[in-house]
Structures are given as structure tokens and as C-alpha cells.
PDB file of C-alpha atoms in Angstrom:
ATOM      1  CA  UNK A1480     -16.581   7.717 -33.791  1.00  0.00           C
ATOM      2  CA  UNK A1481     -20.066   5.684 -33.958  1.00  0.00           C
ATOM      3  CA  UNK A1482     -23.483   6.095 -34.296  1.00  0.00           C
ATOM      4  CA  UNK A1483     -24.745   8.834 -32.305  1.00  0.00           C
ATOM      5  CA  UNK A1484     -22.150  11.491 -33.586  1.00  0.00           C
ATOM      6  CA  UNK A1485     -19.161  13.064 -33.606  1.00  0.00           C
ATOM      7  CA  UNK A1486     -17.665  13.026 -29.916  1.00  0.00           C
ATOM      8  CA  UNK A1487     -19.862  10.839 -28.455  1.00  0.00           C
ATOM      9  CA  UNK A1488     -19.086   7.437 -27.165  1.00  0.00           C
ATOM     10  CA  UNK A1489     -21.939   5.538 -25.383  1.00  0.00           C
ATOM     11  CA  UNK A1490     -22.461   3.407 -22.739  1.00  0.00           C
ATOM     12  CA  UNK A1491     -25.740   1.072 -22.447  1.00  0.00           C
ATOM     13  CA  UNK A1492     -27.941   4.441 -22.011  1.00  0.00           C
ATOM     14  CA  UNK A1493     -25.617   6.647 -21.047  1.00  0.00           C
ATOM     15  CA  UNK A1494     -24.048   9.335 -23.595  1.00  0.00           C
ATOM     16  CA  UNK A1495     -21.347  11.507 -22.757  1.00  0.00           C
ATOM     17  CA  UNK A1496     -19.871  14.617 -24.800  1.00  0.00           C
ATOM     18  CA  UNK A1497     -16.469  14.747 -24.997  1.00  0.00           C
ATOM     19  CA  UNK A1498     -16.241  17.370 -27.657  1.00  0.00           C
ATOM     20  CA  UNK A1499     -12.325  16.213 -28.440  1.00  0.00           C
ATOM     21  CA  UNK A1500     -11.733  17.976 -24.713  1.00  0.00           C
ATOM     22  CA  UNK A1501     -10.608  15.282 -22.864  1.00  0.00           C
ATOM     23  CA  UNK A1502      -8.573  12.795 -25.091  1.00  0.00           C
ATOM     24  CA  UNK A1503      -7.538  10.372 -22.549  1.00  0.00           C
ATOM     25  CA  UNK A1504     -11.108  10.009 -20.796  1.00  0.00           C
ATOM     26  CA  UNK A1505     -11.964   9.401 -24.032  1.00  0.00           C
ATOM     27  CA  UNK A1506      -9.627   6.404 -24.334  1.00  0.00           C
ATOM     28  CA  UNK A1507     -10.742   5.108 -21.447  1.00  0.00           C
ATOM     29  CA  UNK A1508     -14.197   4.952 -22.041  1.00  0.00           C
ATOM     30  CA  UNK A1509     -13.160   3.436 -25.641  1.00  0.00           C
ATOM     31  CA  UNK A1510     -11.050   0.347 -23.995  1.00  0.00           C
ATOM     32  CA  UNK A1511     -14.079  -0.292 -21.228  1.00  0.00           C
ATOM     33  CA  UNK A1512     -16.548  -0.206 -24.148  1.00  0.00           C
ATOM     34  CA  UNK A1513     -14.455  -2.821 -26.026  1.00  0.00           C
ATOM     35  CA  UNK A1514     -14.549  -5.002 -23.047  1.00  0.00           C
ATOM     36  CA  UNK A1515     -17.786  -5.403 -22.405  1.00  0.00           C
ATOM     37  CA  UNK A1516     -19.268  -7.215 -20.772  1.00  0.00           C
ATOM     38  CA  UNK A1517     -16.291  -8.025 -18.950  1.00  0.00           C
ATOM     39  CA  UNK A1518     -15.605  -6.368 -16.045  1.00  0.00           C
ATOM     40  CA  UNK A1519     -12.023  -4.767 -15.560  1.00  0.00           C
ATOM     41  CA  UNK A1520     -10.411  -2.279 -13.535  1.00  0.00           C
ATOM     42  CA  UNK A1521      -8.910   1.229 -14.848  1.00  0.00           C
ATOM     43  CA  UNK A1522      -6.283   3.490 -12.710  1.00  0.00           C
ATOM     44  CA  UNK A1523      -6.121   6.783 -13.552  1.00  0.00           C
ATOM     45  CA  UNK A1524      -2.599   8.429 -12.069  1.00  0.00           C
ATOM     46  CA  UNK A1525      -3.103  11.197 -11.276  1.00  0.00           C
ATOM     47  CA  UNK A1526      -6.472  12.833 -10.951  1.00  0.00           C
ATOM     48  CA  UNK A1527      -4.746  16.134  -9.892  1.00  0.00           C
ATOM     49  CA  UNK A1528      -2.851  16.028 -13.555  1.00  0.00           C
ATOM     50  CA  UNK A1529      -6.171  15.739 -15.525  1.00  0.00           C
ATOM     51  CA  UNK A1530      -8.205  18.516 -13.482  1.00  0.00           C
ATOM     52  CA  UNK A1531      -5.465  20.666 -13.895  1.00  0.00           C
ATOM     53  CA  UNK A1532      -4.240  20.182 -17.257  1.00  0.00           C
ATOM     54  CA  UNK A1533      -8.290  20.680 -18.734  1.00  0.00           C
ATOM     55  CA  UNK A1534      -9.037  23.148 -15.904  1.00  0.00           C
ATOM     56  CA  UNK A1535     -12.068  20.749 -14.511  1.00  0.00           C
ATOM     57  CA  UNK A1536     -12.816  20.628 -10.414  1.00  0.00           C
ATOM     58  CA  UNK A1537     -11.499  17.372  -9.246  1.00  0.00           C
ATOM     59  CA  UNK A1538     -14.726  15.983  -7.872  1.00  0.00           C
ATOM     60  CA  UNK A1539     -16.723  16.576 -11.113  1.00  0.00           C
ATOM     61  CA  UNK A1540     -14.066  14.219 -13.087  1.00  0.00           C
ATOM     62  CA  UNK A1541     -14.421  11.802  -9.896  1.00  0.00           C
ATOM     63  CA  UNK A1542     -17.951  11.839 -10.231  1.00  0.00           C
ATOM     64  CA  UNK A1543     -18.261  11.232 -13.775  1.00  0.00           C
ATOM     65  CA  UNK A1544     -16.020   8.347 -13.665  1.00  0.00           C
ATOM     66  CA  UNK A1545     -17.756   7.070 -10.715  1.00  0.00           C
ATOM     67  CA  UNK A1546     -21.153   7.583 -12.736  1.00  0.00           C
ATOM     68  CA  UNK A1547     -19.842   6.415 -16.353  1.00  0.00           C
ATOM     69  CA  UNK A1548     -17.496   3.277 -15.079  1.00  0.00           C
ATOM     70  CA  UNK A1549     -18.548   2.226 -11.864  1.00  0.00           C
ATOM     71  CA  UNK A1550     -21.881   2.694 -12.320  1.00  0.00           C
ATOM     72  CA  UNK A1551     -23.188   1.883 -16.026  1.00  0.00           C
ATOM     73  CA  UNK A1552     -20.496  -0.731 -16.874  1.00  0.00           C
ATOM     74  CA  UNK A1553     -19.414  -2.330 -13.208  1.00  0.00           C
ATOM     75  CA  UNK A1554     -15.538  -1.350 -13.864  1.00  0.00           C
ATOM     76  CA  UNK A1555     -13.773  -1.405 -10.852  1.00  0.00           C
ATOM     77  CA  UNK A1556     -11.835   1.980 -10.627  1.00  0.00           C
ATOM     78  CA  UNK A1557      -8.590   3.109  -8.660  1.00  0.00           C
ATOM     79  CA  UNK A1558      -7.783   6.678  -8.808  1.00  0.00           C
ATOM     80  CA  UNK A1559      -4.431   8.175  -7.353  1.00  0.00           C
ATOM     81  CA  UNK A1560      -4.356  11.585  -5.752  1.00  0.00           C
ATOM     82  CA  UNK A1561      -1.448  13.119  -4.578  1.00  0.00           C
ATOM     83  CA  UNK A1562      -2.321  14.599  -1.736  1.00  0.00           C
ATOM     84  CA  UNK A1563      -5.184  13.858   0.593  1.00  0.00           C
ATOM     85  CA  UNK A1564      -6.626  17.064   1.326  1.00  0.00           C
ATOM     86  CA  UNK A1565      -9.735  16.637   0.181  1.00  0.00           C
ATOM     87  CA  UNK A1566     -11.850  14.819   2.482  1.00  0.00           C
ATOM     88  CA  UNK A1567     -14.805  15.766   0.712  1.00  0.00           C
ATOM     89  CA  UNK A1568     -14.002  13.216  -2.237  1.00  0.00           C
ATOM     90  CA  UNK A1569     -13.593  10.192   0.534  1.00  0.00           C
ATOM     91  CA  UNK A1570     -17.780   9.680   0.113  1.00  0.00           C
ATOM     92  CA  UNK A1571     -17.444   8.718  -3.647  1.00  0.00           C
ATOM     93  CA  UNK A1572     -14.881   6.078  -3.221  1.00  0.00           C
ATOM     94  CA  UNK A1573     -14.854   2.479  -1.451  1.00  0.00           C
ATOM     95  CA  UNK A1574     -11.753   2.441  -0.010  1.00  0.00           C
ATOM     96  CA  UNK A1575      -8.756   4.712   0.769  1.00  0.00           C
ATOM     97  CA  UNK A1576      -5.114   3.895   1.091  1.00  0.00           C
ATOM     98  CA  UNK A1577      -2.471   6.216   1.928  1.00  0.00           C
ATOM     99  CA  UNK A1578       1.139   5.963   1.144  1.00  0.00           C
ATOM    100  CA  UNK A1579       3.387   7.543   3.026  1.00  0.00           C
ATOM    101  CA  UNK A1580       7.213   7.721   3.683  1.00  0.00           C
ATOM    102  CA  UNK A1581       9.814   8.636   6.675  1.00  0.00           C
ATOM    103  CA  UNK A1582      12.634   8.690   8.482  1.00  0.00           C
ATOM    104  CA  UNK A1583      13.679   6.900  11.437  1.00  0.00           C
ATOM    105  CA  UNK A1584      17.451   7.268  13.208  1.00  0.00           C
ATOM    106  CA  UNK A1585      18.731   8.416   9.494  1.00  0.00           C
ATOM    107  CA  UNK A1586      16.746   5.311   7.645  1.00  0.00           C
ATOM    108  CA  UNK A1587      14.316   5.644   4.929  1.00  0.00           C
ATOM    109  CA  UNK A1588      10.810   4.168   5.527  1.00  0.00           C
ATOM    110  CA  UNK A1589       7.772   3.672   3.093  1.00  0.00           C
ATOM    111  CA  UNK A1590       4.112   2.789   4.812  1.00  0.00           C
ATOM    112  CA  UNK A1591       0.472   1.932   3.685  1.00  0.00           C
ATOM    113  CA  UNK A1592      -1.860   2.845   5.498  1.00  0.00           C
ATOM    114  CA  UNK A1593      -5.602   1.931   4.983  1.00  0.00           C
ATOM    115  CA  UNK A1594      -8.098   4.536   6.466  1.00  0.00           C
ATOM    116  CA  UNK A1595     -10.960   3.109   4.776  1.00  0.00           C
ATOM    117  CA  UNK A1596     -12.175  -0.252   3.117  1.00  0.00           C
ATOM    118  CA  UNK A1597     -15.382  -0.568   2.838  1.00  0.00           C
ATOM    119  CA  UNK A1598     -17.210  -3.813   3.383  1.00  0.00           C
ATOM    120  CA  UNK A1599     -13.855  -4.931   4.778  1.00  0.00           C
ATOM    121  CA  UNK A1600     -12.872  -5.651   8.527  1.00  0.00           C
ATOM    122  CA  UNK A1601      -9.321  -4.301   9.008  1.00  0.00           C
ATOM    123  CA  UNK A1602      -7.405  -5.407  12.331  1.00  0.00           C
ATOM    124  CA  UNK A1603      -4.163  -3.856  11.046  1.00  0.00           C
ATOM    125  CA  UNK A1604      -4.236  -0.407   8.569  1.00  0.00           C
ATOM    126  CA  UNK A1605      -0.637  -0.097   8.718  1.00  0.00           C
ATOM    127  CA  UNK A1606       1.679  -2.126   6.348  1.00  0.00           C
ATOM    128  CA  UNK A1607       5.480  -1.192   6.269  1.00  0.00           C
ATOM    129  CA  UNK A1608       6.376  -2.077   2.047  1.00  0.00           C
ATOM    130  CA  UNK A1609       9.148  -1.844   0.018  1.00  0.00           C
ATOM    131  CA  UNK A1610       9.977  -1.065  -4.075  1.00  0.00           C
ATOM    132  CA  UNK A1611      12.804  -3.360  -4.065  1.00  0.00           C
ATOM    133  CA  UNK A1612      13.459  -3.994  -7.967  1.00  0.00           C
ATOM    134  CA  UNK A1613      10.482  -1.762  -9.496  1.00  0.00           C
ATOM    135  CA  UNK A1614       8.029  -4.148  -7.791  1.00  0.00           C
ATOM    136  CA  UNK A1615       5.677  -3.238  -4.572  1.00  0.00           C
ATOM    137  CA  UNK A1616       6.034  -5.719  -1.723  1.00  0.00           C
ATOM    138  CA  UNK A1617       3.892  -5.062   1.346  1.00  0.00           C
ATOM    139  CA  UNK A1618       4.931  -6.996   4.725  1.00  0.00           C
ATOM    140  CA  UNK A1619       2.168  -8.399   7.019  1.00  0.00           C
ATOM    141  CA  UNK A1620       1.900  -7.502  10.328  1.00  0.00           C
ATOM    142  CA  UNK A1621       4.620  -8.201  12.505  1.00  0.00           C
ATOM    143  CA  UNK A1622       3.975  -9.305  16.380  1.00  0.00           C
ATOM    144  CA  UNK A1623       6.273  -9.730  19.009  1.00  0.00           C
ATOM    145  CA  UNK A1624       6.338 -13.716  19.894  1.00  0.00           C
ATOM    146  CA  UNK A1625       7.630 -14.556  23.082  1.00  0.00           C
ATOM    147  CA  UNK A1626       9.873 -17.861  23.267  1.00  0.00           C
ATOM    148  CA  UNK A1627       7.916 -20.869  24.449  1.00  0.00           C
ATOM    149  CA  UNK A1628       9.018 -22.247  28.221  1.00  0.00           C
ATOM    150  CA  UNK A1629      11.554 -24.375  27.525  1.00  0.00           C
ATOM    151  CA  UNK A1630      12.956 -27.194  29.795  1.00  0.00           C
ATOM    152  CA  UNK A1631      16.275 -27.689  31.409  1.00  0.00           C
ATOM    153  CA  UNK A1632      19.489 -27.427  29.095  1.00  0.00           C
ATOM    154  CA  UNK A1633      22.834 -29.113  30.064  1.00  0.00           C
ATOM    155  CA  UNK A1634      26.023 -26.488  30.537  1.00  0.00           C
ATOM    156  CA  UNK A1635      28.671 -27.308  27.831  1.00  0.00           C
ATOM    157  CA  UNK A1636      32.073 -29.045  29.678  1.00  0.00           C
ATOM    158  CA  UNK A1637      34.829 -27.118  30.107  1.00  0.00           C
ATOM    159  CA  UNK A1638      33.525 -23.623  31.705  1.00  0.00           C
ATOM    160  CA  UNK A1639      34.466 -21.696  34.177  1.00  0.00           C
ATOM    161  CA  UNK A1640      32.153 -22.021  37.923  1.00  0.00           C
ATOM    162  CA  UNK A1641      29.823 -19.323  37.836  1.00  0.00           C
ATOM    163  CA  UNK A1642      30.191 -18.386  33.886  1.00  0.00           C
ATOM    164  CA  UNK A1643      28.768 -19.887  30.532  1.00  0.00           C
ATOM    165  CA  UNK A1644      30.485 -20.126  27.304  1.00  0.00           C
ATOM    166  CA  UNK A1645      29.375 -17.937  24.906  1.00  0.00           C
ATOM    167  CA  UNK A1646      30.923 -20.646  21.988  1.00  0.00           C
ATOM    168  CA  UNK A1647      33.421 -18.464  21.022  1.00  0.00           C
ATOM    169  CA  UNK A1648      36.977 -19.226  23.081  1.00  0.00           C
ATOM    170  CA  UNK A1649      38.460 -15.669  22.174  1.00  0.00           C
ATOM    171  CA  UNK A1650      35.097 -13.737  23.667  1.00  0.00           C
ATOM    172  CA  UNK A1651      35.386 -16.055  26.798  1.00  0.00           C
ATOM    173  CA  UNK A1652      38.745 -15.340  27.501  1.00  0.00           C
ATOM    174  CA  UNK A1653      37.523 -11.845  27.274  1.00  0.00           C
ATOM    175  CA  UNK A1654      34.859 -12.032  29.637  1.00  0.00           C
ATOM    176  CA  UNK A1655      37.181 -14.080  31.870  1.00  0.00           C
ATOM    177  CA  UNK A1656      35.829 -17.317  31.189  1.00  0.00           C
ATOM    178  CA  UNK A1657      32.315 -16.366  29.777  1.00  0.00           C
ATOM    179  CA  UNK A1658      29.089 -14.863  30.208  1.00  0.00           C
ATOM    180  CA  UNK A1659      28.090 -14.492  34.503  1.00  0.00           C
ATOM    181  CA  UNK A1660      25.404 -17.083  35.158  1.00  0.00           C
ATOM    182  CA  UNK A1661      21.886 -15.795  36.244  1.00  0.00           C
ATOM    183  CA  UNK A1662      22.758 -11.960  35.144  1.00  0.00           C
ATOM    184  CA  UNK A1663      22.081  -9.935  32.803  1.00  0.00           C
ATOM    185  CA  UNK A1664      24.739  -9.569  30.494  1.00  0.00           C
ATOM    186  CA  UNK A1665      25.133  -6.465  27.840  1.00  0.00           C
ATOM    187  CA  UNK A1666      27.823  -6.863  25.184  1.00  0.00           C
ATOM    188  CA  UNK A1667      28.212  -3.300  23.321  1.00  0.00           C
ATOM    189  CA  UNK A1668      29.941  -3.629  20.006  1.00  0.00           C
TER     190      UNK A1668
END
């Protein structure tokens, strides 16, 4: 390992015993030590998997991390949970982004939501994405835009009086010479 013993790695002042318990903190802290001073971020999927695989509350692993990385080296850290039941980890993080999925009328739906950001203003916290072709795509807000008022428009030649074309001859025979002028007009297909 180095010079302050076996299962040990250091950090500026900060030692931490991993005692061989926790291999893939241990990793971790390795690659942020080697990058020093640069800062870079870490994600750790899932947090659930390591508390329950060394049998170590949730919060305490949050809270080292938060102490060791964030703190002592500036390492920006994202750490996925799988379920958000624990409201009482929210207070150690800077931001917190749900992702959720649904159904609507029989189709599939996937949805970010951002409950928290700190130091961030957030008009919209809901995000509709997709995973089209292994890659994450979020779409920006959508609005409902209203068409501009327009000016006058000429009636194409050739129409029946009272009816507009609809540009297809076959429909207009259909609707016996087109759509009625100054109704509204519902085709169901």
C-alpha cells in the first residue's frame, strides 16, 4: 500500500482504515488519489449494493464519501439509490433527481424529475427522456404555442359555395365537395 501501513490510503490529513473490507471504496479512493489535484467526479451505482453486500448503514458509507471525496479532495460525487425512501440522506447531498417510469393509454413513459438542486433555480423539474440506442436523451420543456394572427388567405378555384378543399379530390368528393366553411369540422379515422 504506502507509507502509513497496511490498509491505509491517505488523503492530505485524512487516513482511513480499510482493513481489506471494502475493496471497491478502496479503489476509489486509489483513482481520486492518483488524480490529484485534479478534480473529477466518481458515481457509485448503487449505494444500496455496497451497504448490503458489507452489512454497513447506508448513511455511514454516504457520509464517509461525502467526508473523504467531497470534502478533503473537492471530487464531485453522484451516488445512485434505488429507491428514495430515505429522506433522511437528502441533507448530505446537493441535488436530487428522480427517475421514474409509466404508463399512459398502453405506452411506456420514462421521466426525470428534479426535487432538489441546490444553488440552482429550476422553472421546470420534470423532463420526459428517452434510452434510445444505450444513450440518455432528456427533452426540454415543451409549451403549447399558439399560431400567430395571420392575415387573409385566398380560397383555392374550383370549390364548391360554402365548402373548402381539403387538397385531396377523393376526401372532397367524400365530404361532398369539402370541408363546411366557418365550422368545425372532425374527421375520425
Amino acid at each position: 500500500m504506502d507509507d502509513e501501513g497496511e490498509g491505509f490510503t491517505q488523503f492530505h490529513n485524512l487516513v482511513v482504515d480499510f482493513d481489506s473490507d471494502l475493496p471497491e471504496l478502496e479503489r476509489i479512493y486509489n483513482r481520486v488519489e492518483g488524480q490529484l489535484p485534479k478534480q473529477i467526479c466518481v458515481a457509485i451505482d448503487s449505494i444500496e449494493a455496497l451497504a448490503e453486500k458489507y452489512g454497513i448503514p447506508e448513511g455511514r458509507i454516504i457520509n464517509m464519501l461525502h467526508k473523504d471525496l467531497v470534502e478533503n479532495t473537492n471530487t464531485y460525487l453522484v451516488i445512485v439509490l434505488e429507491k428514495h425512501d430515505r429522506l433522511d440522506l437528502d441533507y448530505y447531498v446537493d441535488g436530487v433527481i428522480l427517475l421514474e417510469h409509466g404508463e399512459v393509454d398502453g405506452r411506456a413513459f420514462r421521466e426525470i424529475v428534479i426535487q432538489k438542486l441546490r444553488g440552482c433555480e429550476t422553472r421546470h423539474h420534470r423532463y420526459l427522456y428517452t434510452l434510445t440506442a444505450g444513450r440518455m436523451k432528456a427533452f426540454g420543456p415543451y409549451g403549447i404555442r399558439f399560431p400567430e394572427p395571420g392575415g387573409t388567405w385566398s380560397v383555392p378555384d374550383g370549390g364548391v359555395n360554402g365548402r373548402l378543399s381539403t387538397g385531396s379530390n377523393q376526401l372532397d368528393h367524400l365530404l361532398g365537395g369539402g370541408l363546411m366553411e366557418g365550422a368545425v369540422n372532425l374527421l375520425e379515422v
